[in-house]
Coordinates of C-alpha atoms and ligand atoms in Angstrom, one line a residue:
M16 CA 156.7 -89.3 -53.7
P17 CA 153.6 -88.3 -55.5
R18 CA 152.2 -84.9 -54.4
P19 CA 150.7 -85.6 -51.0
L20 CA 146.8 -84.6 -52.3
E21 CA 144.4 -87.2 -52.2
A22 CA 140.6 -88.1 -52.1
L23 CA 139.5 -91.0 -49.9
I24 CA 136.3 -93.0 -51.1
H25 CA 134.4 -94.7 -48.4
L26 CA 132.6 -97.4 -49.6
D27 CA 131.2 -98.3 -46.2
S28 CA 129.8 -94.9 -45.9
L29 CA 128.0 -95.2 -49.3
R30 CA 126.6 -98.5 -48.2
H31 CA 125.6 -97.1 -44.8
N32 CA 123.9 -93.9 -46.6
L33 CA 122.1 -96.1 -49.0
Q34 CA 120.8 -98.1 -46.2
R35 CA 119.7 -94.6 -44.4
A36 CA 117.5 -93.8 -47.7
R37 CA 116.0 -97.4 -47.3
E38 CA 115.1 -96.6 -43.8
C39 CA 113.2 -93.3 -44.6
A40 CA 111.2 -95.0 -47.2
P41 CA 111.0 -98.8 -46.3
D42 CA 108.6 -99.7 -49.1
A43 CA 109.9 -97.7 -51.8
R44 CA 112.5 -99.0 -54.3
V45 CA 115.6 -96.5 -54.4
W46 CA 117.1 -95.0 -57.5
S47 CA 120.3 -94.2 -56.7
V48 CA 121.3 -90.8 -58.4
V49 CA 124.9 -91.4 -59.8
K50 CA 124.9 -88.5 -62.3
A51 CA 128.2 -86.3 -62.6
N52 CA 130.2 -89.3 -62.5
A53 CA 128.3 -90.2 -59.2
Y54 CA 128.9 -86.5 -57.8
G55 CA 132.8 -86.6 -58.2
H56 CA 133.0 -89.8 -56.5
G57 CA 133.5 -92.1 -59.7
L58 CA 130.7 -94.2 -61.4
R59 CA 132.8 -97.4 -61.1
R60 CA 134.2 -96.4 -57.8
V61 CA 130.3 -96.1 -56.2
Y62 CA 129.2 -99.1 -58.3
E63 CA 130.2 -101.8 -55.9
A64 CA 129.1 -100.1 -52.7
L65 CA 125.4 -99.2 -54.4
R66 CA 124.7 -102.4 -56.5
S67 CA 122.0 -103.8 -53.7
T68 CA 120.1 -100.6 -55.1
D69 CA 117.1 -101.1 -57.2
G70 CA 118.3 -98.6 -59.9
F71 CA 120.5 -96.1 -61.2
A72 CA 119.5 -92.8 -62.2
L73 CA 121.8 -90.5 -64.2
L74 CA 121.7 -88.3 -67.5
D75 CA 124.0 -89.4 -70.0
I76 CA 123.6 -92.6 -72.2
A77 CA 127.6 -92.7 -72.0
E78 CA 127.4 -93.3 -68.2
A79 CA 124.6 -95.5 -68.5
Q80 CA 126.9 -97.7 -71.3
R81 CA 129.6 -97.8 -68.5
L82 CA 126.8 -99.2 -66.0
R83 CA 125.8 -101.9 -68.2
E84 CA 129.6 -102.7 -69.0
M85 CA 130.2 -103.1 -65.5
D86 CA 127.5 -105.8 -65.7
W87 CA 124.6 -103.8 -64.1
R88 CA 121.2 -105.5 -65.5
G89 CA 118.9 -103.5 -63.5
P90 CA 117.0 -100.6 -64.2
I91 CA 118.5 -97.3 -65.4
L92 CA 116.7 -94.3 -65.6
L93 CA 117.6 -91.0 -67.6
L94 CA 116.5 -88.1 -65.7
E95 CA 116.4 -85.8 -68.4
G96 CA 115.0 -88.4 -71.1
V97 CA 116.4 -88.5 -74.6
F98 CA 118.1 -85.5 -76.3
E99 CA 117.4 -86.7 -79.9
A100 CA 115.3 -89.4 -81.5
R101 CA 118.4 -91.4 -82.2
D102 CA 119.3 -91.7 -78.5
L103 CA 116.0 -94.1 -78.4
E104 CA 118.1 -96.7 -80.3
W105 CA 120.4 -96.7 -77.5
C106 CA 117.5 -96.8 -74.9
S107 CA 116.5 -100.2 -76.7
R108 CA 119.7 -101.5 -76.9
L109 CA 121.0 -100.6 -73.2
N110 CA 117.2 -101.2 -71.8
L111 CA 117.3 -98.0 -70.3
W112 CA 114.2 -96.3 -68.8
H113 CA 113.8 -92.6 -69.8
V114 CA 112.1 -89.7 -68.6
V115 CA 109.7 -87.9 -71.1
H116 CA 109.1 -84.2 -70.0
R117 CA 108.0 -82.6 -73.5
N118 CA 105.8 -83.5 -76.6
E119 CA 108.7 -84.0 -79.3
Q120 CA 109.9 -86.5 -77.1
I121 CA 106.4 -88.5 -77.5
D122 CA 106.8 -87.6 -81.2
W123 CA 110.4 -89.6 -81.3
I124 CA 108.9 -92.8 -79.4
A125 CA 105.7 -92.6 -82.0
Q126 CA 108.1 -93.0 -84.8
H127 CA 110.5 -95.1 -83.0
K128 CA 110.9 -98.7 -84.2
T129 CA 111.6 -101.1 -81.6
E130 CA 110.8 -104.8 -80.4
W131 CA 110.7 -104.6 -76.7
P132 CA 108.6 -101.6 -75.6
H133 CA 110.2 -98.9 -73.2
R134 CA 109.4 -98.2 -69.8
V135 CA 109.0 -94.2 -69.3
F136 CA 108.5 -91.7 -66.4
L137 CA 106.4 -88.7 -67.5
K138 CA 107.4 -85.9 -65.5
M139 CA 104.8 -83.4 -64.1
N140 CA 106.2 -79.6 -64.0
T141 CA 104.4 -78.8 -60.1
G142 CA 106.1 -75.7 -59.7
M143 CA 110.0 -76.4 -60.3
N144 CA 109.5 -74.8 -63.8
R145 CA 112.4 -76.8 -65.4
L146 CA 111.2 -79.9 -66.7
G147 CA 108.0 -81.4 -67.3
F148 CA 104.2 -80.8 -68.3
R149 CA 102.3 -78.4 -66.7
P150 CA 99.2 -80.4 -64.5
E151 CA 96.7 -79.3 -66.9
A152 CA 98.6 -81.1 -70.0
F153 CA 100.0 -84.1 -68.0
R154 CA 96.8 -86.1 -68.7
S155 CA 96.7 -85.6 -72.6
A156 CA 100.5 -86.2 -72.4
W157 CA 99.8 -89.6 -70.8
A158 CA 97.0 -90.7 -72.3
R159 CA 99.3 -90.3 -75.7
L160 CA 102.2 -92.3 -74.3
S161 CA 100.0 -94.9 -73.0
A162 CA 98.7 -95.8 -76.3
L163 CA 101.9 -96.0 -78.1
S164 CA 102.8 -99.7 -78.9
Q165 CA 106.4 -98.5 -78.1
V166 CA 105.7 -97.9 -74.7
D167 CA 105.4 -100.4 -72.1
E168 CA 104.5 -98.8 -68.8
V169 CA 103.9 -95.3 -67.8
S170 CA 105.6 -94.0 -64.5
L171 CA 104.6 -90.8 -63.1
I172 CA 107.7 -88.4 -61.9
T173 CA 108.0 -84.9 -60.4
H174 CA 110.5 -82.9 -58.7
F175 CA 110.6 -80.5 -55.7
S176 CA 112.0 -77.0 -55.6
D177 CA 111.6 -76.7 -51.8
A178 CA 112.2 -79.8 -50.2
D179 CA 115.1 -78.7 -48.3
S180 CA 113.4 -75.2 -47.3
P181 CA 110.7 -73.5 -45.4
R182 CA 108.0 -73.2 -48.4
G183 CA 108.3 -77.0 -48.1
I184 CA 106.4 -79.3 -51.0
A185 CA 102.7 -79.5 -49.9
H186 CA 101.9 -76.9 -53.2
Q187 CA 103.6 -79.3 -55.5
V188 CA 102.6 -82.6 -53.6
A189 CA 98.9 -81.3 -53.5
A190 CA 99.2 -80.6 -57.7
F191 CA 100.4 -84.1 -58.2
H192 CA 98.0 -85.8 -56.8
E193 CA 95.2 -83.4 -58.0
F194 CA 96.1 -84.6 -61.7
T195 CA 97.4 -88.1 -61.4
A196 CA 94.7 -89.5 -58.9
D197 CA 92.9 -91.5 -61.4
L198 CA 96.0 -92.6 -63.5
S199 CA 97.6 -95.7 -63.2
G200 CA 101.5 -96.1 -62.9
E201 CA 104.1 -96.1 -60.3
R202 CA 105.2 -92.4 -58.6
S203 CA 108.4 -90.8 -57.9
L204 CA 109.0 -87.7 -55.9
C205 CA 111.3 -87.7 -53.3
N206 CA 115.1 -86.2 -54.0
S207 CA 117.5 -86.5 -50.8
A208 CA 115.7 -83.7 -48.8
A209 CA 112.4 -85.0 -49.3
T210 CA 113.7 -88.5 -48.7
L211 CA 115.0 -87.3 -45.4
R212 CA 112.5 -84.7 -44.3
H213 CA 108.9 -85.7 -45.9
A214 CA 109.0 -89.5 -47.0
H215 CA 107.4 -90.7 -43.8
D216 CA 104.2 -89.4 -45.7
P217 CA 103.1 -92.3 -47.8
L218 CA 101.6 -90.0 -50.6
V219 CA 105.0 -88.4 -50.8
R220 CA 107.4 -91.5 -50.4
G221 CA 105.6 -92.9 -53.9
D222 CA 107.1 -95.9 -55.3
W223 CA 110.6 -95.1 -55.9
I224 CA 112.7 -92.6 -54.2
R225 CA 115.3 -90.7 -56.0
P226 CA 118.6 -90.2 -53.4
G227 CA 121.5 -88.1 -54.4
V228 CA 123.7 -86.1 -52.6
M229 CA 122.5 -88.0 -48.8
L230 CA 124.2 -91.2 -50.7
Y231 CA 127.8 -89.3 -50.8
G232 CA 127.3 -88.3 -46.9
A233 CA 126.1 -84.6 -47.5
S234 CA 123.1 -82.9 -46.0
P235 CA 120.7 -81.4 -48.2
D236 CA 119.3 -78.9 -45.8
Y237 CA 122.6 -77.8 -44.1
P238 CA 123.1 -75.7 -42.1
E239 CA 119.3 -76.4 -40.9
H240 CA 120.6 -79.9 -40.1
D241 CA 123.9 -81.4 -40.6
A242 CA 125.0 -84.8 -41.9
G243 CA 125.0 -86.2 -38.7
H244 CA 121.9 -85.0 -37.9
W245 CA 120.5 -87.4 -40.5
G246 CA 123.0 -90.2 -39.5
L247 CA 124.7 -89.9 -42.9
Q248 CA 128.4 -90.3 -43.4
A249 CA 130.9 -88.7 -45.7
A250 CA 132.0 -91.0 -48.7
M251 CA 134.8 -88.6 -49.6
T252 CA 137.8 -87.0 -47.6
L253 CA 140.0 -85.2 -49.7
R254 CA 143.3 -84.8 -47.3
S255 CA 146.7 -83.4 -48.1
R256 CA 149.9 -82.3 -45.9
L257 CA 151.6 -79.2 -45.2
I258 CA 154.4 -78.9 -47.6
A259 CA 156.1 -75.7 -45.9
T260 CA 155.5 -73.2 -43.0
Q261 CA 156.3 -69.7 -42.7
N262 CA 156.9 -67.6 -39.6
L263 CA 155.0 -64.2 -40.2
R264 CA 156.1 -60.9 -38.4
A265 CA 153.0 -58.8 -37.6
G266 CA 151.9 -56.7 -40.9
D267 CA 153.3 -59.4 -43.2
T268 CA 150.8 -60.5 -45.8
V269 CA 150.0 -63.9 -47.6
G270 CA 149.4 -64.9 -50.9
Y271 CA 148.6 -63.2 -54.1
G272 CA 146.9 -59.9 -53.5
S273 CA 147.9 -59.7 -50.1
R274 CA 144.4 -60.4 -48.7
F275 CA 145.5 -61.4 -45.3
T276 CA 147.8 -59.2 -43.2
A277 CA 149.3 -61.0 -40.0
P278 CA 147.8 -58.9 -37.1
R279 CA 150.5 -60.3 -34.9
D280 CA 153.7 -62.6 -35.2
M281 CA 152.2 -66.0 -36.0
R282 CA 152.8 -69.2 -37.8
I283 CA 151.2 -70.4 -41.3
G284 CA 151.2 -73.8 -42.9
V285 CA 151.2 -74.1 -46.6
V286 CA 149.1 -76.6 -47.8
A287 CA 149.3 -78.9 -51.3
C288 CA 145.9 -78.1 -52.3
G289 CA 144.8 -75.4 -54.7
Y290 CA 141.7 -74.5 -57.1
A291 CA 143.3 -76.5 -59.8
D292 CA 142.2 -79.6 -57.5
G293 CA 138.8 -78.3 -57.2
Y294 CA 139.1 -76.7 -53.8
P295 CA 137.1 -73.3 -54.4
R296 CA 139.4 -70.1 -55.2
H297 CA 136.6 -67.9 -53.3
A298 CA 137.1 -69.5 -50.0
P299 CA 137.2 -66.7 -47.7
D300 CA 139.9 -66.0 -44.6
G301 CA 138.3 -68.2 -42.0
T302 CA 137.0 -71.2 -43.8
P303 CA 138.0 -74.1 -41.8
V304 CA 140.8 -76.8 -42.7
L305 CA 141.7 -79.8 -40.1
V306 CA 145.5 -79.9 -39.4
N307 CA 146.2 -82.8 -37.2
G308 CA 142.7 -83.0 -36.9
I309 CA 142.3 -79.5 -35.1
K310 CA 140.2 -76.9 -36.9
V311 CA 142.3 -73.9 -38.1
P312 CA 141.3 -71.2 -40.5
I313 CA 142.5 -70.5 -44.2
V314 CA 144.4 -67.2 -44.4
G315 CA 144.6 -65.5 -47.9
R316 CA 143.7 -66.5 -51.2
V317 CA 143.7 -69.9 -52.2
S318 CA 145.9 -70.3 -55.5
M319 CA 146.5 -72.6 -58.0
D320 CA 148.2 -75.4 -56.2
M321 CA 148.3 -74.3 -52.7
L322 CA 146.4 -72.7 -49.9
E323 CA 147.6 -71.5 -46.2
V324 CA 146.6 -72.0 -43.2
D325 CA 147.0 -70.4 -39.5
L326 CA 149.0 -72.9 -37.4
S327 CA 148.4 -70.8 -34.1
L328 CA 146.2 -73.6 -32.7
V329 CA 148.4 -76.4 -33.8
P330 CA 151.8 -75.2 -32.7
D331 CA 153.1 -79.1 -33.0
A332 CA 152.2 -79.1 -37.0
D333 CA 154.8 -79.1 -38.9
I334 CA 155.9 -80.0 -42.6
G335 CA 154.1 -83.3 -43.2
S336 CA 151.4 -82.8 -40.9
E337 CA 148.1 -84.4 -42.0
V338 CA 145.7 -81.8 -43.5
T339 CA 142.0 -82.6 -44.0
L340 CA 140.2 -80.4 -46.6
W341 CA 137.0 -82.1 -46.0
G342 CA 135.5 -85.8 -44.8
K343 CA 137.0 -87.7 -42.2
G344 CA 140.1 -86.2 -40.4
P345 CA 142.5 -88.6 -38.3
T346 CA 141.7 -89.9 -34.7
V347 CA 142.7 -87.7 -32.5
A348 CA 143.2 -88.9 -28.4
G349 CA 141.1 -91.7 -29.7
H350 CA 138.3 -89.6 -31.0
P351 CA 137.9 -89.6 -34.7
T352 CA 137.7 -85.9 -36.2
R353 CA 135.9 -84.8 -39.3
L354 CA 135.0 -81.8 -41.3
P355 CA 131.9 -81.9 -43.0
I356 CA 131.9 -80.5 -46.8
D357 CA 128.8 -78.4 -46.1
E358 CA 130.5 -76.7 -43.4
V359 CA 133.5 -75.8 -45.9
A360 CA 131.0 -75.1 -48.7
L361 CA 128.8 -72.7 -46.5
H362 CA 131.9 -70.5 -46.1
C363 CA 132.6 -70.7 -49.5
G364 CA 128.9 -69.4 -50.4
T365 CA 128.4 -72.9 -52.1
I366 CA 127.0 -76.2 -51.2
G367 CA 128.3 -79.6 -50.6
Y368 CA 127.1 -81.0 -53.9
E369 CA 129.3 -78.6 -55.5
L370 CA 132.6 -79.0 -54.0
M371 CA 132.3 -82.6 -54.3
C372 CA 131.0 -82.4 -58.2
A373 CA 133.9 -80.2 -58.8
L374 CA 137.1 -82.5 -57.5
S375 CA 139.5 -82.1 -60.3
P376 CA 140.8 -85.3 -62.5
R377 CA 144.4 -84.4 -61.4
V378 CA 143.8 -85.5 -57.6
A379 CA 145.0 -89.3 -56.8
I380 CA 141.8 -91.4 -55.6
E381 CA 142.2 -94.0 -53.1
V382 CA 138.8 -96.3 -52.5
M383 CA 138.8 -97.4 -49.0
E384 CA 136.6 -100.4 -48.1
S385 CA 136.8 -99.8 -44.3
A386 CA 135.4 -96.6 -42.4
S387 CA 138.8 -95.8 -40.9
A388 CA 141.2 -93.2 -43.4
Ligands
PLP10 C1 119.8 -84.7 -59.1 C2 118.5 -85.3 -59.1 C3 117.9 -85.8 -58.3 C4 118.9 -86.1 -56.6 O1 119.0 -84.9 -55.9 P1 119.8 -84.9 -54.6 O2 119.1 -83.7 -53.8 O3 121.1 -84.9 -54.9 O4 119.4 -85.7 -53.8 C5 116.9 -86.5 -58.0 N1 116.0 -86.2 -58.8 C6 116.3 -85.6 -60.2 C7 115.4 -85.2 -61.1 C8 117.5 -84.9 -60.3 O5 117.8 -84.4 -61.2

């Protein structure tokens, strides 16, 4: 029997979440963001579920090439653009659209020999201060690009820093519109948080939205809103089983560094899942886990291959009992159980994004066609 840890990828959740993105921005097209191997879910696995998208957005030419090999003929956008001049040959060969965020990339395009002009997304830095031309420099970059015979259509793109938080996006939207008002070209502004929170405004919605994490069923603005609030369904379940139990006496300690001391006699379970599987090592005591669908706390440090949980609330749990680290749990008394990845992440001082992306290659993966795990 293989080690009883596996990740389930729920294809119908992916389909449902893509539909949710479309509902938020009905007349916009969708770049399904599949960078980082589809946020840890596997590019090939999510492809089947997401192929009704309008385009795929990612970072690596190698990932774009894999999509083409899967027979994806639609648009693919390189979100960071090309990293060197030679990459443009791949863009020509694979018909990739690419972001242009600095002058050198324009120089490379100007020297590039291509039969088919490229579709580019010119990026404005409206305050994120990561990639893009500042608003005052945008127009001249746009004019330079538009004049090149190597360039077909110039679209306009920016990225929000605070779509999920109180500062909001108004200042960035204002800068974007002020400096693009009389420029032609399609617009793309919204990541998941902006799609869910702000895309009802047509000026924000633009022509293309770029949902990432929402497709995978995590909430971009947890804990303000959870995935259920946004009507999203977990696309990944990480589940395992108890492989041992221990009866502790008051004063006994658990695991490396004896971080947890039993306050009373108690029974604990040992779960086959550790940090080498991608579970965060810094999960503190109290981080939730489901055992037989019932929420119980982690006790003691997460080790490489195992972690321990307090079984006080599930006295009938035993070796072999089902453990849900995140995602969809078993149905208990007719009710499906779940443990949002965002809830686990919050305990660990991080976000659902990081946990799903960190799933380790050693975890067996099973693709589920239907909702039930
Ligand atoms: C990753 C990324 C997205 C998707 O972000 P989410 O928060 O996962 O929706 C959108 N746009 C750009 C430029 C990105 O890099």
